Amino acid sequence: MIAGAWLCLLAPLGGALAITLLGESISRRTAAWLSTLSVFTAFAGAVASFAGLLGRGHEEREQVTTAWTWLAAGDFDVGLSLLVDPLSVTMMLIVSGVGGLIVLYSIGYMDGDREERRYFAYMSLFVFSMLLLVQGGNFLLLLVGWGLVGLASYLLIGFWHERPQAVAAAKKAFVMNAFGDATMALAFFVLISQTGTLDFEQAFEGAGGMSQTLVNLVALGLLGGAVAKSAQIPLQTWLPDAMEGPTPVSALIHAATMVTAGVYLIVRAHPIFELAPSIADLAAGLGAITLLVAGLVALVQTDIKRVIAYSTMSQIGYMFLGAGLGAYGNGMFHLLTHAFFKALLFLAAGLVIHHLANEQDIRKMGGLRRAMPRTYVAFLIGSLALVGIPPLSGFFSKDSILASALASGGYGQLLFAAGLAGALLTGIYTFRLLFLVFLGEPSPLVRERDHGHGHGHGEGPWTMTMPVAALTVLAVVGGWIQIAGIWHPFGEWLDPIAVGREHLALVEPSVTQDYVTSVLAVGLGVAGIAVAWMLYGSRKWTVPRLAATQRTLEHKFWFDELYDLVFFKPAVLVSGLFRRGVEEPLIGGSIAGVTFGAREAGGALGEAQTGYLRTYALAIAGAVAVLVVVFITVQ
Amino acid sequence: MHGPDISWYLVVSAILFSIGTAGVLLRRSPLIVLLSLEIMLNSANLALIAFARLHGGHDGQIFALAVMAVAASEVVVGLGLIVAIARKRLDLDVDRLRVLRG
Amino acid sequence: MGNVLVWAIWILAAGGCLVSGLAVITFTNPFYSALALIGNLGSLAVLFLLASAEFLAAAQVLVYAGAVMVMFLFVIAYLGDRSPGSLAGGPSWISLAAIVAAAALLIEVVVVIGLKAGDGLADEATVERAFGSPEEIGRLFLTDHLLAFEITSIVLLIAAVGGVVLGTRSRAEDEEELARARA
């Protein structure tokens, strides 16, 4: 089990290093397969750890393995320790499993790109970083993994670095995540100063003794990091721009794994959040706001990937909602199923983009159902799972969160209403996308591509279609491991990570609440699909022309403009002031002054080279005279 | 001991040295400068001899002999230079020979 | 009685030294300056004798006055009237500074001798008769100071080579000289 954990962590790192060191001596294909194999090896390690944990009793399902002490300063020391417990193993399986499928898909998607090796090295690096994040046995290792995934995200978003938009998007993502990193670091500083440790167990114990304000600060700092990494309001603006990266990157990093790191953090640090209920409520509230805002903005997006990106933002809002209210198991359950169907949607979208030679504007698409029937089926299943139609996976997970919200008192019920509204919106925007892309008459672009390809061409190489097929299956059956009110193997699996109590979840909805929630949610989802059909499928209704609303939605609620005004412009102003006031005169001036001074001094000294023999001799004589005096007096 | 103390020898040496220095610095003909240089070297020799006598050791005399040999070599080269300059039809004036101006 | 004689000779020799030295730097004709230097060297030889450095006195007369000064006189004769000697011209501040520097050096040395080294200069060592004799110097050159001896010989060799190099003239220069003389 321990060996499995180490294998899981180190295999992708080995892959990344191998690709980097071998460089151009291996073919691009070899590099791609090397990366894929490394991630699947990691999956094997994760499975081994999983099996090992299953074999143990309920009480012993947690093991920490420390390689060596990494950092020791006075009383404070941090070890290079991995934690193997149900939560980390769940994340390991998701990251390496879904990650492996996506890296396999990349072999076909990125085929022919000149810098394929770099891509696959980065992908392996990312998988390693994410695994470090979830396997870290203390907050410091978590932070290291946190920062490394941010780095990998930056490198992969800006992969096509000749595109200025990609570079700008990468920078934006990194800077906003850096803000989150900073708040997390501050939280850790408080923890260290109050409890003297960053080890999970000890920190949780020590947190009990901290004052309310300090615990709130720590929780707030952690929440800041989670919000940045998971693209929740108010730090959400980087995620849509991150779609500049290749589609598999969007699938892996910005749907299945990295953006869910925030949820993982809240679940892992749940003792701290439970000590700071106001912050936990804040997390749930932010999740609810995000799921609504994202759902609304997704209604007007015209880029296929951006619709799915906003959908991700919205679904993570659900997870935050669940985690904030104490329904940790349900939040993680939704994380699991979301990884399946969101990756499926992205990869299927990638098949479409690949088929249409990198066209991503859905207004130019239509009627792809005939040309790409299998992709259509995959996309349909993914969309149904996303909306939460039974018996697909999303139904079980999303409704469990909503039921927990309903069971959590007044505030929870308010969030429940928001979640239901979100379900309606989800139905609308998801099927808007499906109908616009796949149904109707083939658009001119589609017809053109068809003629070029010819029929029966196949929708992509097996490296691309196989993962999509696998994820389709998972999106269907993935939810069957937990049926609300009837059997809860997933919930029970996660129970041991609870600190100081038997069951992990803080709320347990009653069976009635479960059923009521399901009926309402599914009903609203179907209603959303119907609305989308009317508007975009059969075109019986037309979209109402609300110019102001339209503009607000298109500008994503003016967040970018607000940040530009509040942060960017003042920063530019201040830095301009500093450049004119400090940099140029003082620093630049001092350097210029040094050179000027040196030249002048040299020139002045050069005056001594008169060429007259006698002046030289005089200088010597004078110097001797002075030296004699010096020697006399010093004696 | 017969005759003056060592300090008198040293005084003579000092005066000779200053005379030589003044000659080097004041005259413009390289020949005269060389001659003044010789005076300075000889004054140093005198001091060395005096101290050898004072301490009863021969080191000063050996040193003075070496100085003499070196002075002779230096005069050879210096005079060679002066002859070469004269052959090039340049003025034998120290103030005019400024090509090595840096 | 012997003391007075020694003193007298010493004063004569020292005076000769100083007067001839002044003569060297003040005469305008280089020929006269060279002759004055010969006198200087001779007086110095006498002083050497009085300080029990017999071999050095002889070497001084033979090498310096005999060889080096002869070389000087040859060159002066060769240069003829191409060697000026006038004192006029040149920056005046240098002259002033030169005198100041020379005077300063003189004063300093005298002060040192007078103040500091006063005690150390009092007792002279007693020496035997063969103190400055050729045998002593020769023996030392071949035993204790062998290195100095060898290096000095190398220096002389270098000077000889330098003299030859500076002195040779190429064929072209020779023709040029001849042509100019004919014209």
PDB file of C-alpha atoms in Angstrom, chain A residues 504-633:
ATOM      1  CA  LEU A 504     -17.921  12.503   8.054  1.00  0.00           C
ATOM      2  CA  ALA A 505     -21.019  14.293   6.941  1.00  0.00           C
ATOM      3  CA  LEU A 506     -22.408  16.986   9.193  1.00  0.00           C
ATOM      4  CA  VAL A 507     -25.859  16.671   7.805  1.00  0.00           C
ATOM      5  CA  GLU A 508     -27.837  13.633   6.841  1.00  0.00           C
ATOM      6  CA  PRO A 509     -30.879  14.390   4.815  1.00  0.00           C
ATOM      7  CA  SER A 510     -33.953  12.341   5.511  1.00  0.00           C
ATOM      8  CA  VAL A 511     -35.329  10.039   2.878  1.00  0.00           C
ATOM      9  CA  THR A 512     -38.223  12.412   2.232  1.00  0.00           C
ATOM     10  CA  GLN A 513     -35.862  15.274   1.638  1.00  0.00           C
ATOM     11  CA  ASP A 514     -33.879  13.110  -0.742  1.00  0.00           C
ATOM     12  CA  TYR A 515     -36.901  12.249  -2.819  1.00  0.00           C
ATOM     13  CA  VAL A 516     -38.340  15.736  -2.854  1.00  0.00           C
ATOM     14  CA  THR A 517     -34.995  17.108  -3.953  1.00  0.00           C
ATOM     15  CA  SER A 518     -34.590  14.579  -6.710  1.00  0.00           C
ATOM     16  CA  VAL A 519     -38.017  15.190  -8.116  1.00  0.00           C
ATOM     17  CA  LEU A 520     -37.554  18.963  -8.100  1.00  0.00           C
ATOM     18  CA  ALA A 521     -34.065  18.871  -9.521  1.00  0.00           C
ATOM     19  CA  VAL A 522     -34.796  16.431 -12.282  1.00  0.00           C
ATOM     20  CA  GLY A 523     -37.974  18.268 -13.109  1.00  0.00           C
ATOM     21  CA  LEU A 524     -36.169  21.565 -13.443  1.00  0.00           C
ATOM     22  CA  GLY A 525     -33.422  19.935 -15.472  1.00  0.00           C
ATOM     23  CA  VAL A 526     -35.898  18.482 -17.910  1.00  0.00           C
ATOM     24  CA  ALA A 527     -37.666  21.849 -18.057  1.00  0.00           C
ATOM     25  CA  GLY A 528     -34.340  23.420 -18.967  1.00  0.00           C
ATOM     26  CA  ILE A 529     -33.835  20.901 -21.730  1.00  0.00           C
ATOM     27  CA  ALA A 530     -37.295  21.659 -23.009  1.00  0.00           C
ATOM     28  CA  VAL A 531     -36.611  25.408 -23.038  1.00  0.00           C
ATOM     29  CA  ALA A 532     -33.393  24.800 -24.929  1.00  0.00           C
ATOM     30  CA  TRP A 533     -35.245  22.627 -27.414  1.00  0.00           C
ATOM     31  CA  MET A 534     -37.786  25.348 -28.009  1.00  0.00           C
ATOM     32  CA  LEU A 535     -35.167  28.004 -28.487  1.00  0.00           C
ATOM     33  CA  TYR A 536     -32.420  26.206 -30.307  1.00  0.00           C
ATOM     34  CA  GLY A 537     -33.667  22.809 -31.307  1.00  0.00           C
ATOM     35  CA  SER A 538     -36.951  23.344 -33.033  1.00  0.00           C
ATOM     36  CA  ARG A 539     -36.637  27.115 -33.095  1.00  0.00           C
ATOM     37  CA  LYS A 540     -40.264  27.595 -32.118  1.00  0.00           C
ATOM     38  CA  TRP A 541     -39.366  30.364 -29.704  1.00  0.00           C
ATOM     39  CA  THR A 542     -36.950  33.137 -30.258  1.00  0.00           C
ATOM     40  CA  VAL A 543     -34.472  34.425 -27.739  1.00  0.00           C
ATOM     41  CA  PRO A 544     -35.849  37.606 -26.149  1.00  0.00           C
ATOM     42  CA  ARG A 545     -33.921  40.732 -27.005  1.00  0.00           C
ATOM     43  CA  LEU A 546     -32.903  42.196 -23.680  1.00  0.00           C
ATOM     44  CA  ALA A 547     -30.017  44.306 -24.764  1.00  0.00           C
ATOM     45  CA  ALA A 548     -28.754  45.314 -21.340  1.00  0.00           C
ATOM     46  CA  THR A 549     -28.931  41.800 -19.929  1.00  0.00           C
ATOM     47  CA  GLN A 550     -27.346  40.419 -23.049  1.00  0.00           C
ATOM     48  CA  ARG A 551     -24.464  42.823 -22.757  1.00  0.00           C
ATOM     49  CA  THR A 552     -23.944  42.099 -19.060  1.00  0.00           C
ATOM     50  CA  LEU A 553     -23.879  38.400 -19.652  1.00  0.00           C
ATOM     51  CA  GLU A 554     -21.558  38.737 -22.562  1.00  0.00           C
ATOM     52  CA  HIS A 555     -19.233  40.763 -20.407  1.00  0.00           C
ATOM     53  CA  LYS A 556     -19.435  38.118 -17.730  1.00  0.00           C
ATOM     54  CA  PHE A 557     -20.983  40.501 -15.242  1.00  0.00           C
ATOM     55  CA  TRP A 558     -18.257  43.058 -15.859  1.00  0.00           C
ATOM     56  CA  PHE A 559     -15.779  41.292 -13.553  1.00  0.00           C
ATOM     57  CA  ASP A 560     -12.884  41.712 -15.924  1.00  0.00           C
ATOM     58  CA  GLU A 561     -13.607  45.389 -16.340  1.00  0.00           C
ATOM     59  CA  LEU A 562     -13.909  45.839 -12.599  1.00  0.00           C
ATOM     60  CA  TYR A 563     -10.595  44.174 -11.905  1.00  0.00           C
ATOM     61  CA  ASP A 564      -8.976  46.131 -14.651  1.00  0.00           C
ATOM     62  CA  LEU A 565     -10.170  49.349 -13.045  1.00  0.00           C
ATOM     63  CA  VAL A 566      -9.437  48.461  -9.451  1.00  0.00           C
ATOM     64  CA  PHE A 567      -6.213  46.529  -9.744  1.00  0.00           C
ATOM     65  CA  PHE A 568      -4.618  46.813 -13.102  1.00  0.00           C
ATOM     66  CA  LYS A 569      -4.898  50.500 -13.854  1.00  0.00           C
ATOM     67  CA  PRO A 570      -3.699  51.664 -10.418  1.00  0.00           C
ATOM     68  CA  ALA A 571      -0.820  49.213 -10.632  1.00  0.00           C
ATOM     69  CA  VAL A 572       0.181  50.569 -14.017  1.00  0.00           C
ATOM     70  CA  LEU A 573      -0.119  54.102 -12.671  1.00  0.00           C
ATOM     71  CA  VAL A 574       1.979  53.437  -9.606  1.00  0.00           C
ATOM     72  CA  SER A 575       4.623  51.550 -11.499  1.00  0.00           C
ATOM     73  CA  GLY A 576       4.748  54.343 -14.051  1.00  0.00           C
ATOM     74  CA  LEU A 577       5.275  56.806 -11.232  1.00  0.00           C
ATOM     75  CA  PHE A 578       8.028  54.713  -9.810  1.00  0.00           C
ATOM     76  CA  ARG A 579       9.666  54.369 -13.149  1.00  0.00           C
ATOM     77  CA  ARG A 580       9.747  58.071 -13.777  1.00  0.00           C
ATOM     78  CA  GLY A 581      10.453  59.057 -10.215  1.00  0.00           C
ATOM     79  CA  VAL A 582      12.801  56.392  -8.999  1.00  0.00           C
ATOM     80  CA  GLU A 583      14.025  54.046 -11.643  1.00  0.00           C
ATOM     81  CA  GLU A 584      15.124  56.505 -14.274  1.00  0.00           C
ATOM     82  CA  PRO A 585      16.684  59.289 -12.248  1.00  0.00           C
ATOM     83  CA  LEU A 586      17.994  57.341  -9.307  1.00  0.00           C
ATOM     84  CA  ILE A 587      18.828  53.874 -10.435  1.00  0.00           C
ATOM     85  CA  GLY A 588      19.425  54.510 -14.070  1.00  0.00           C
ATOM     86  CA  GLY A 589      21.014  57.795 -13.172  1.00  0.00           C
ATOM     87  CA  SER A 590      23.335  56.242 -10.680  1.00  0.00           C
ATOM     88  CA  ILE A 591      24.556  53.732 -13.209  1.00  0.00           C
ATOM     89  CA  ALA A 592      25.030  56.455 -15.762  1.00  0.00           C
ATOM     90  CA  GLY A 593      26.654  58.489 -13.047  1.00  0.00           C
ATOM     91  CA  VAL A 594      29.067  55.708 -12.304  1.00  0.00           C
ATOM     92  CA  THR A 595      30.126  55.433 -15.910  1.00  0.00           C
ATOM     93  CA  PHE A 596      30.353  59.193 -16.236  1.00  0.00           C
ATOM     94  CA  GLY A 597      32.394  59.408 -13.085  1.00  0.00           C
ATOM     95  CA  ALA A 598      34.673  56.616 -14.181  1.00  0.00           C
ATOM     96  CA  ARG A 599      35.283  58.260 -17.527  1.00  0.00           C
ATOM     97  CA  GLU A 600      35.923  61.633 -15.971  1.00  0.00           C
ATOM     98  CA  ALA A 601      38.258  60.162 -13.406  1.00  0.00           C
ATOM     99  CA  GLY A 602      40.098  58.312 -16.101  1.00  0.00           C
ATOM    100  CA  GLY A 603      40.381  61.443 -18.129  1.00  0.00           C
ATOM    101  CA  ALA A 604      41.644  63.382 -15.181  1.00  0.00           C
ATOM    102  CA  LEU A 605      44.188  60.749 -14.360  1.00  0.00           C
ATOM    103  CA  GLY A 606      45.215  60.739 -17.968  1.00  0.00           C
ATOM    104  CA  GLU A 607      46.308  64.309 -17.544  1.00  0.00           C
ATOM    105  CA  ALA A 608      49.215  62.946 -15.567  1.00  0.00           C
ATOM    106  CA  GLN A 609      50.594  61.295 -18.667  1.00  0.00           C
ATOM    107  CA  THR A 610      52.237  64.443 -19.893  1.00  0.00           C
ATOM    108  CA  GLY A 611      55.041  62.782 -21.785  1.00  0.00           C
ATOM    109  CA  TYR A 612      57.579  65.039 -20.143  1.00  0.00           C
ATOM    110  CA  LEU A 613      60.345  63.001 -18.668  1.00  0.00           C
ATOM    111  CA  ARG A 614      60.923  65.620 -16.074  1.00  0.00           C
ATOM    112  CA  THR A 615      57.423  65.618 -14.681  1.00  0.00           C
ATOM    113  CA  TYR A 616      57.630  61.894 -14.240  1.00  0.00           C
ATOM    114  CA  ALA A 617      60.928  62.159 -12.475  1.00  0.00           C
ATOM    115  CA  LEU A 618      59.553  64.936 -10.347  1.00  0.00           C
ATOM    116  CA  ALA A 619      56.640  62.809  -9.392  1.00  0.00           C
ATOM    117  CA  ILE A 620      58.966  60.050  -8.304  1.00  0.00           C
ATOM    118  CA  ALA A 621      61.135  62.404  -6.305  1.00  0.00           C
ATOM    119  CA  GLY A 622      58.133  63.986  -4.665  1.00  0.00           C
ATOM    120  CA  ALA A 623      56.682  60.639  -3.781  1.00  0.00           C
ATOM    121  CA  VAL A 624      59.935  59.527  -2.225  1.00  0.00           C
ATOM    122  CA  ALA A 625      60.066  62.708  -0.175  1.00  0.00           C
ATOM    123  CA  VAL A 626      56.591  62.117   1.150  1.00  0.00           C
ATOM    124  CA  LEU A 627      57.251  58.470   1.869  1.00  0.00           C
ATOM    125  CA  VAL A 628      60.327  59.250   3.868  1.00  0.00           C
ATOM    126  CA  VAL A 629      58.272  61.503   6.090  1.00  0.00           C
ATOM    127  CA  VAL A 630      55.683  58.790   6.471  1.00  0.00           C
ATOM    128  CA  PHE A 631      58.282  56.232   7.432  1.00  0.00           C
ATOM    129  CA  ILE A 632      59.852  58.562   9.926  1.00  0.00           C
ATOM    130  CA  THR A 633      56.640  59.389  11.675  1.00  0.00           C
TER     131      THR A 633
END
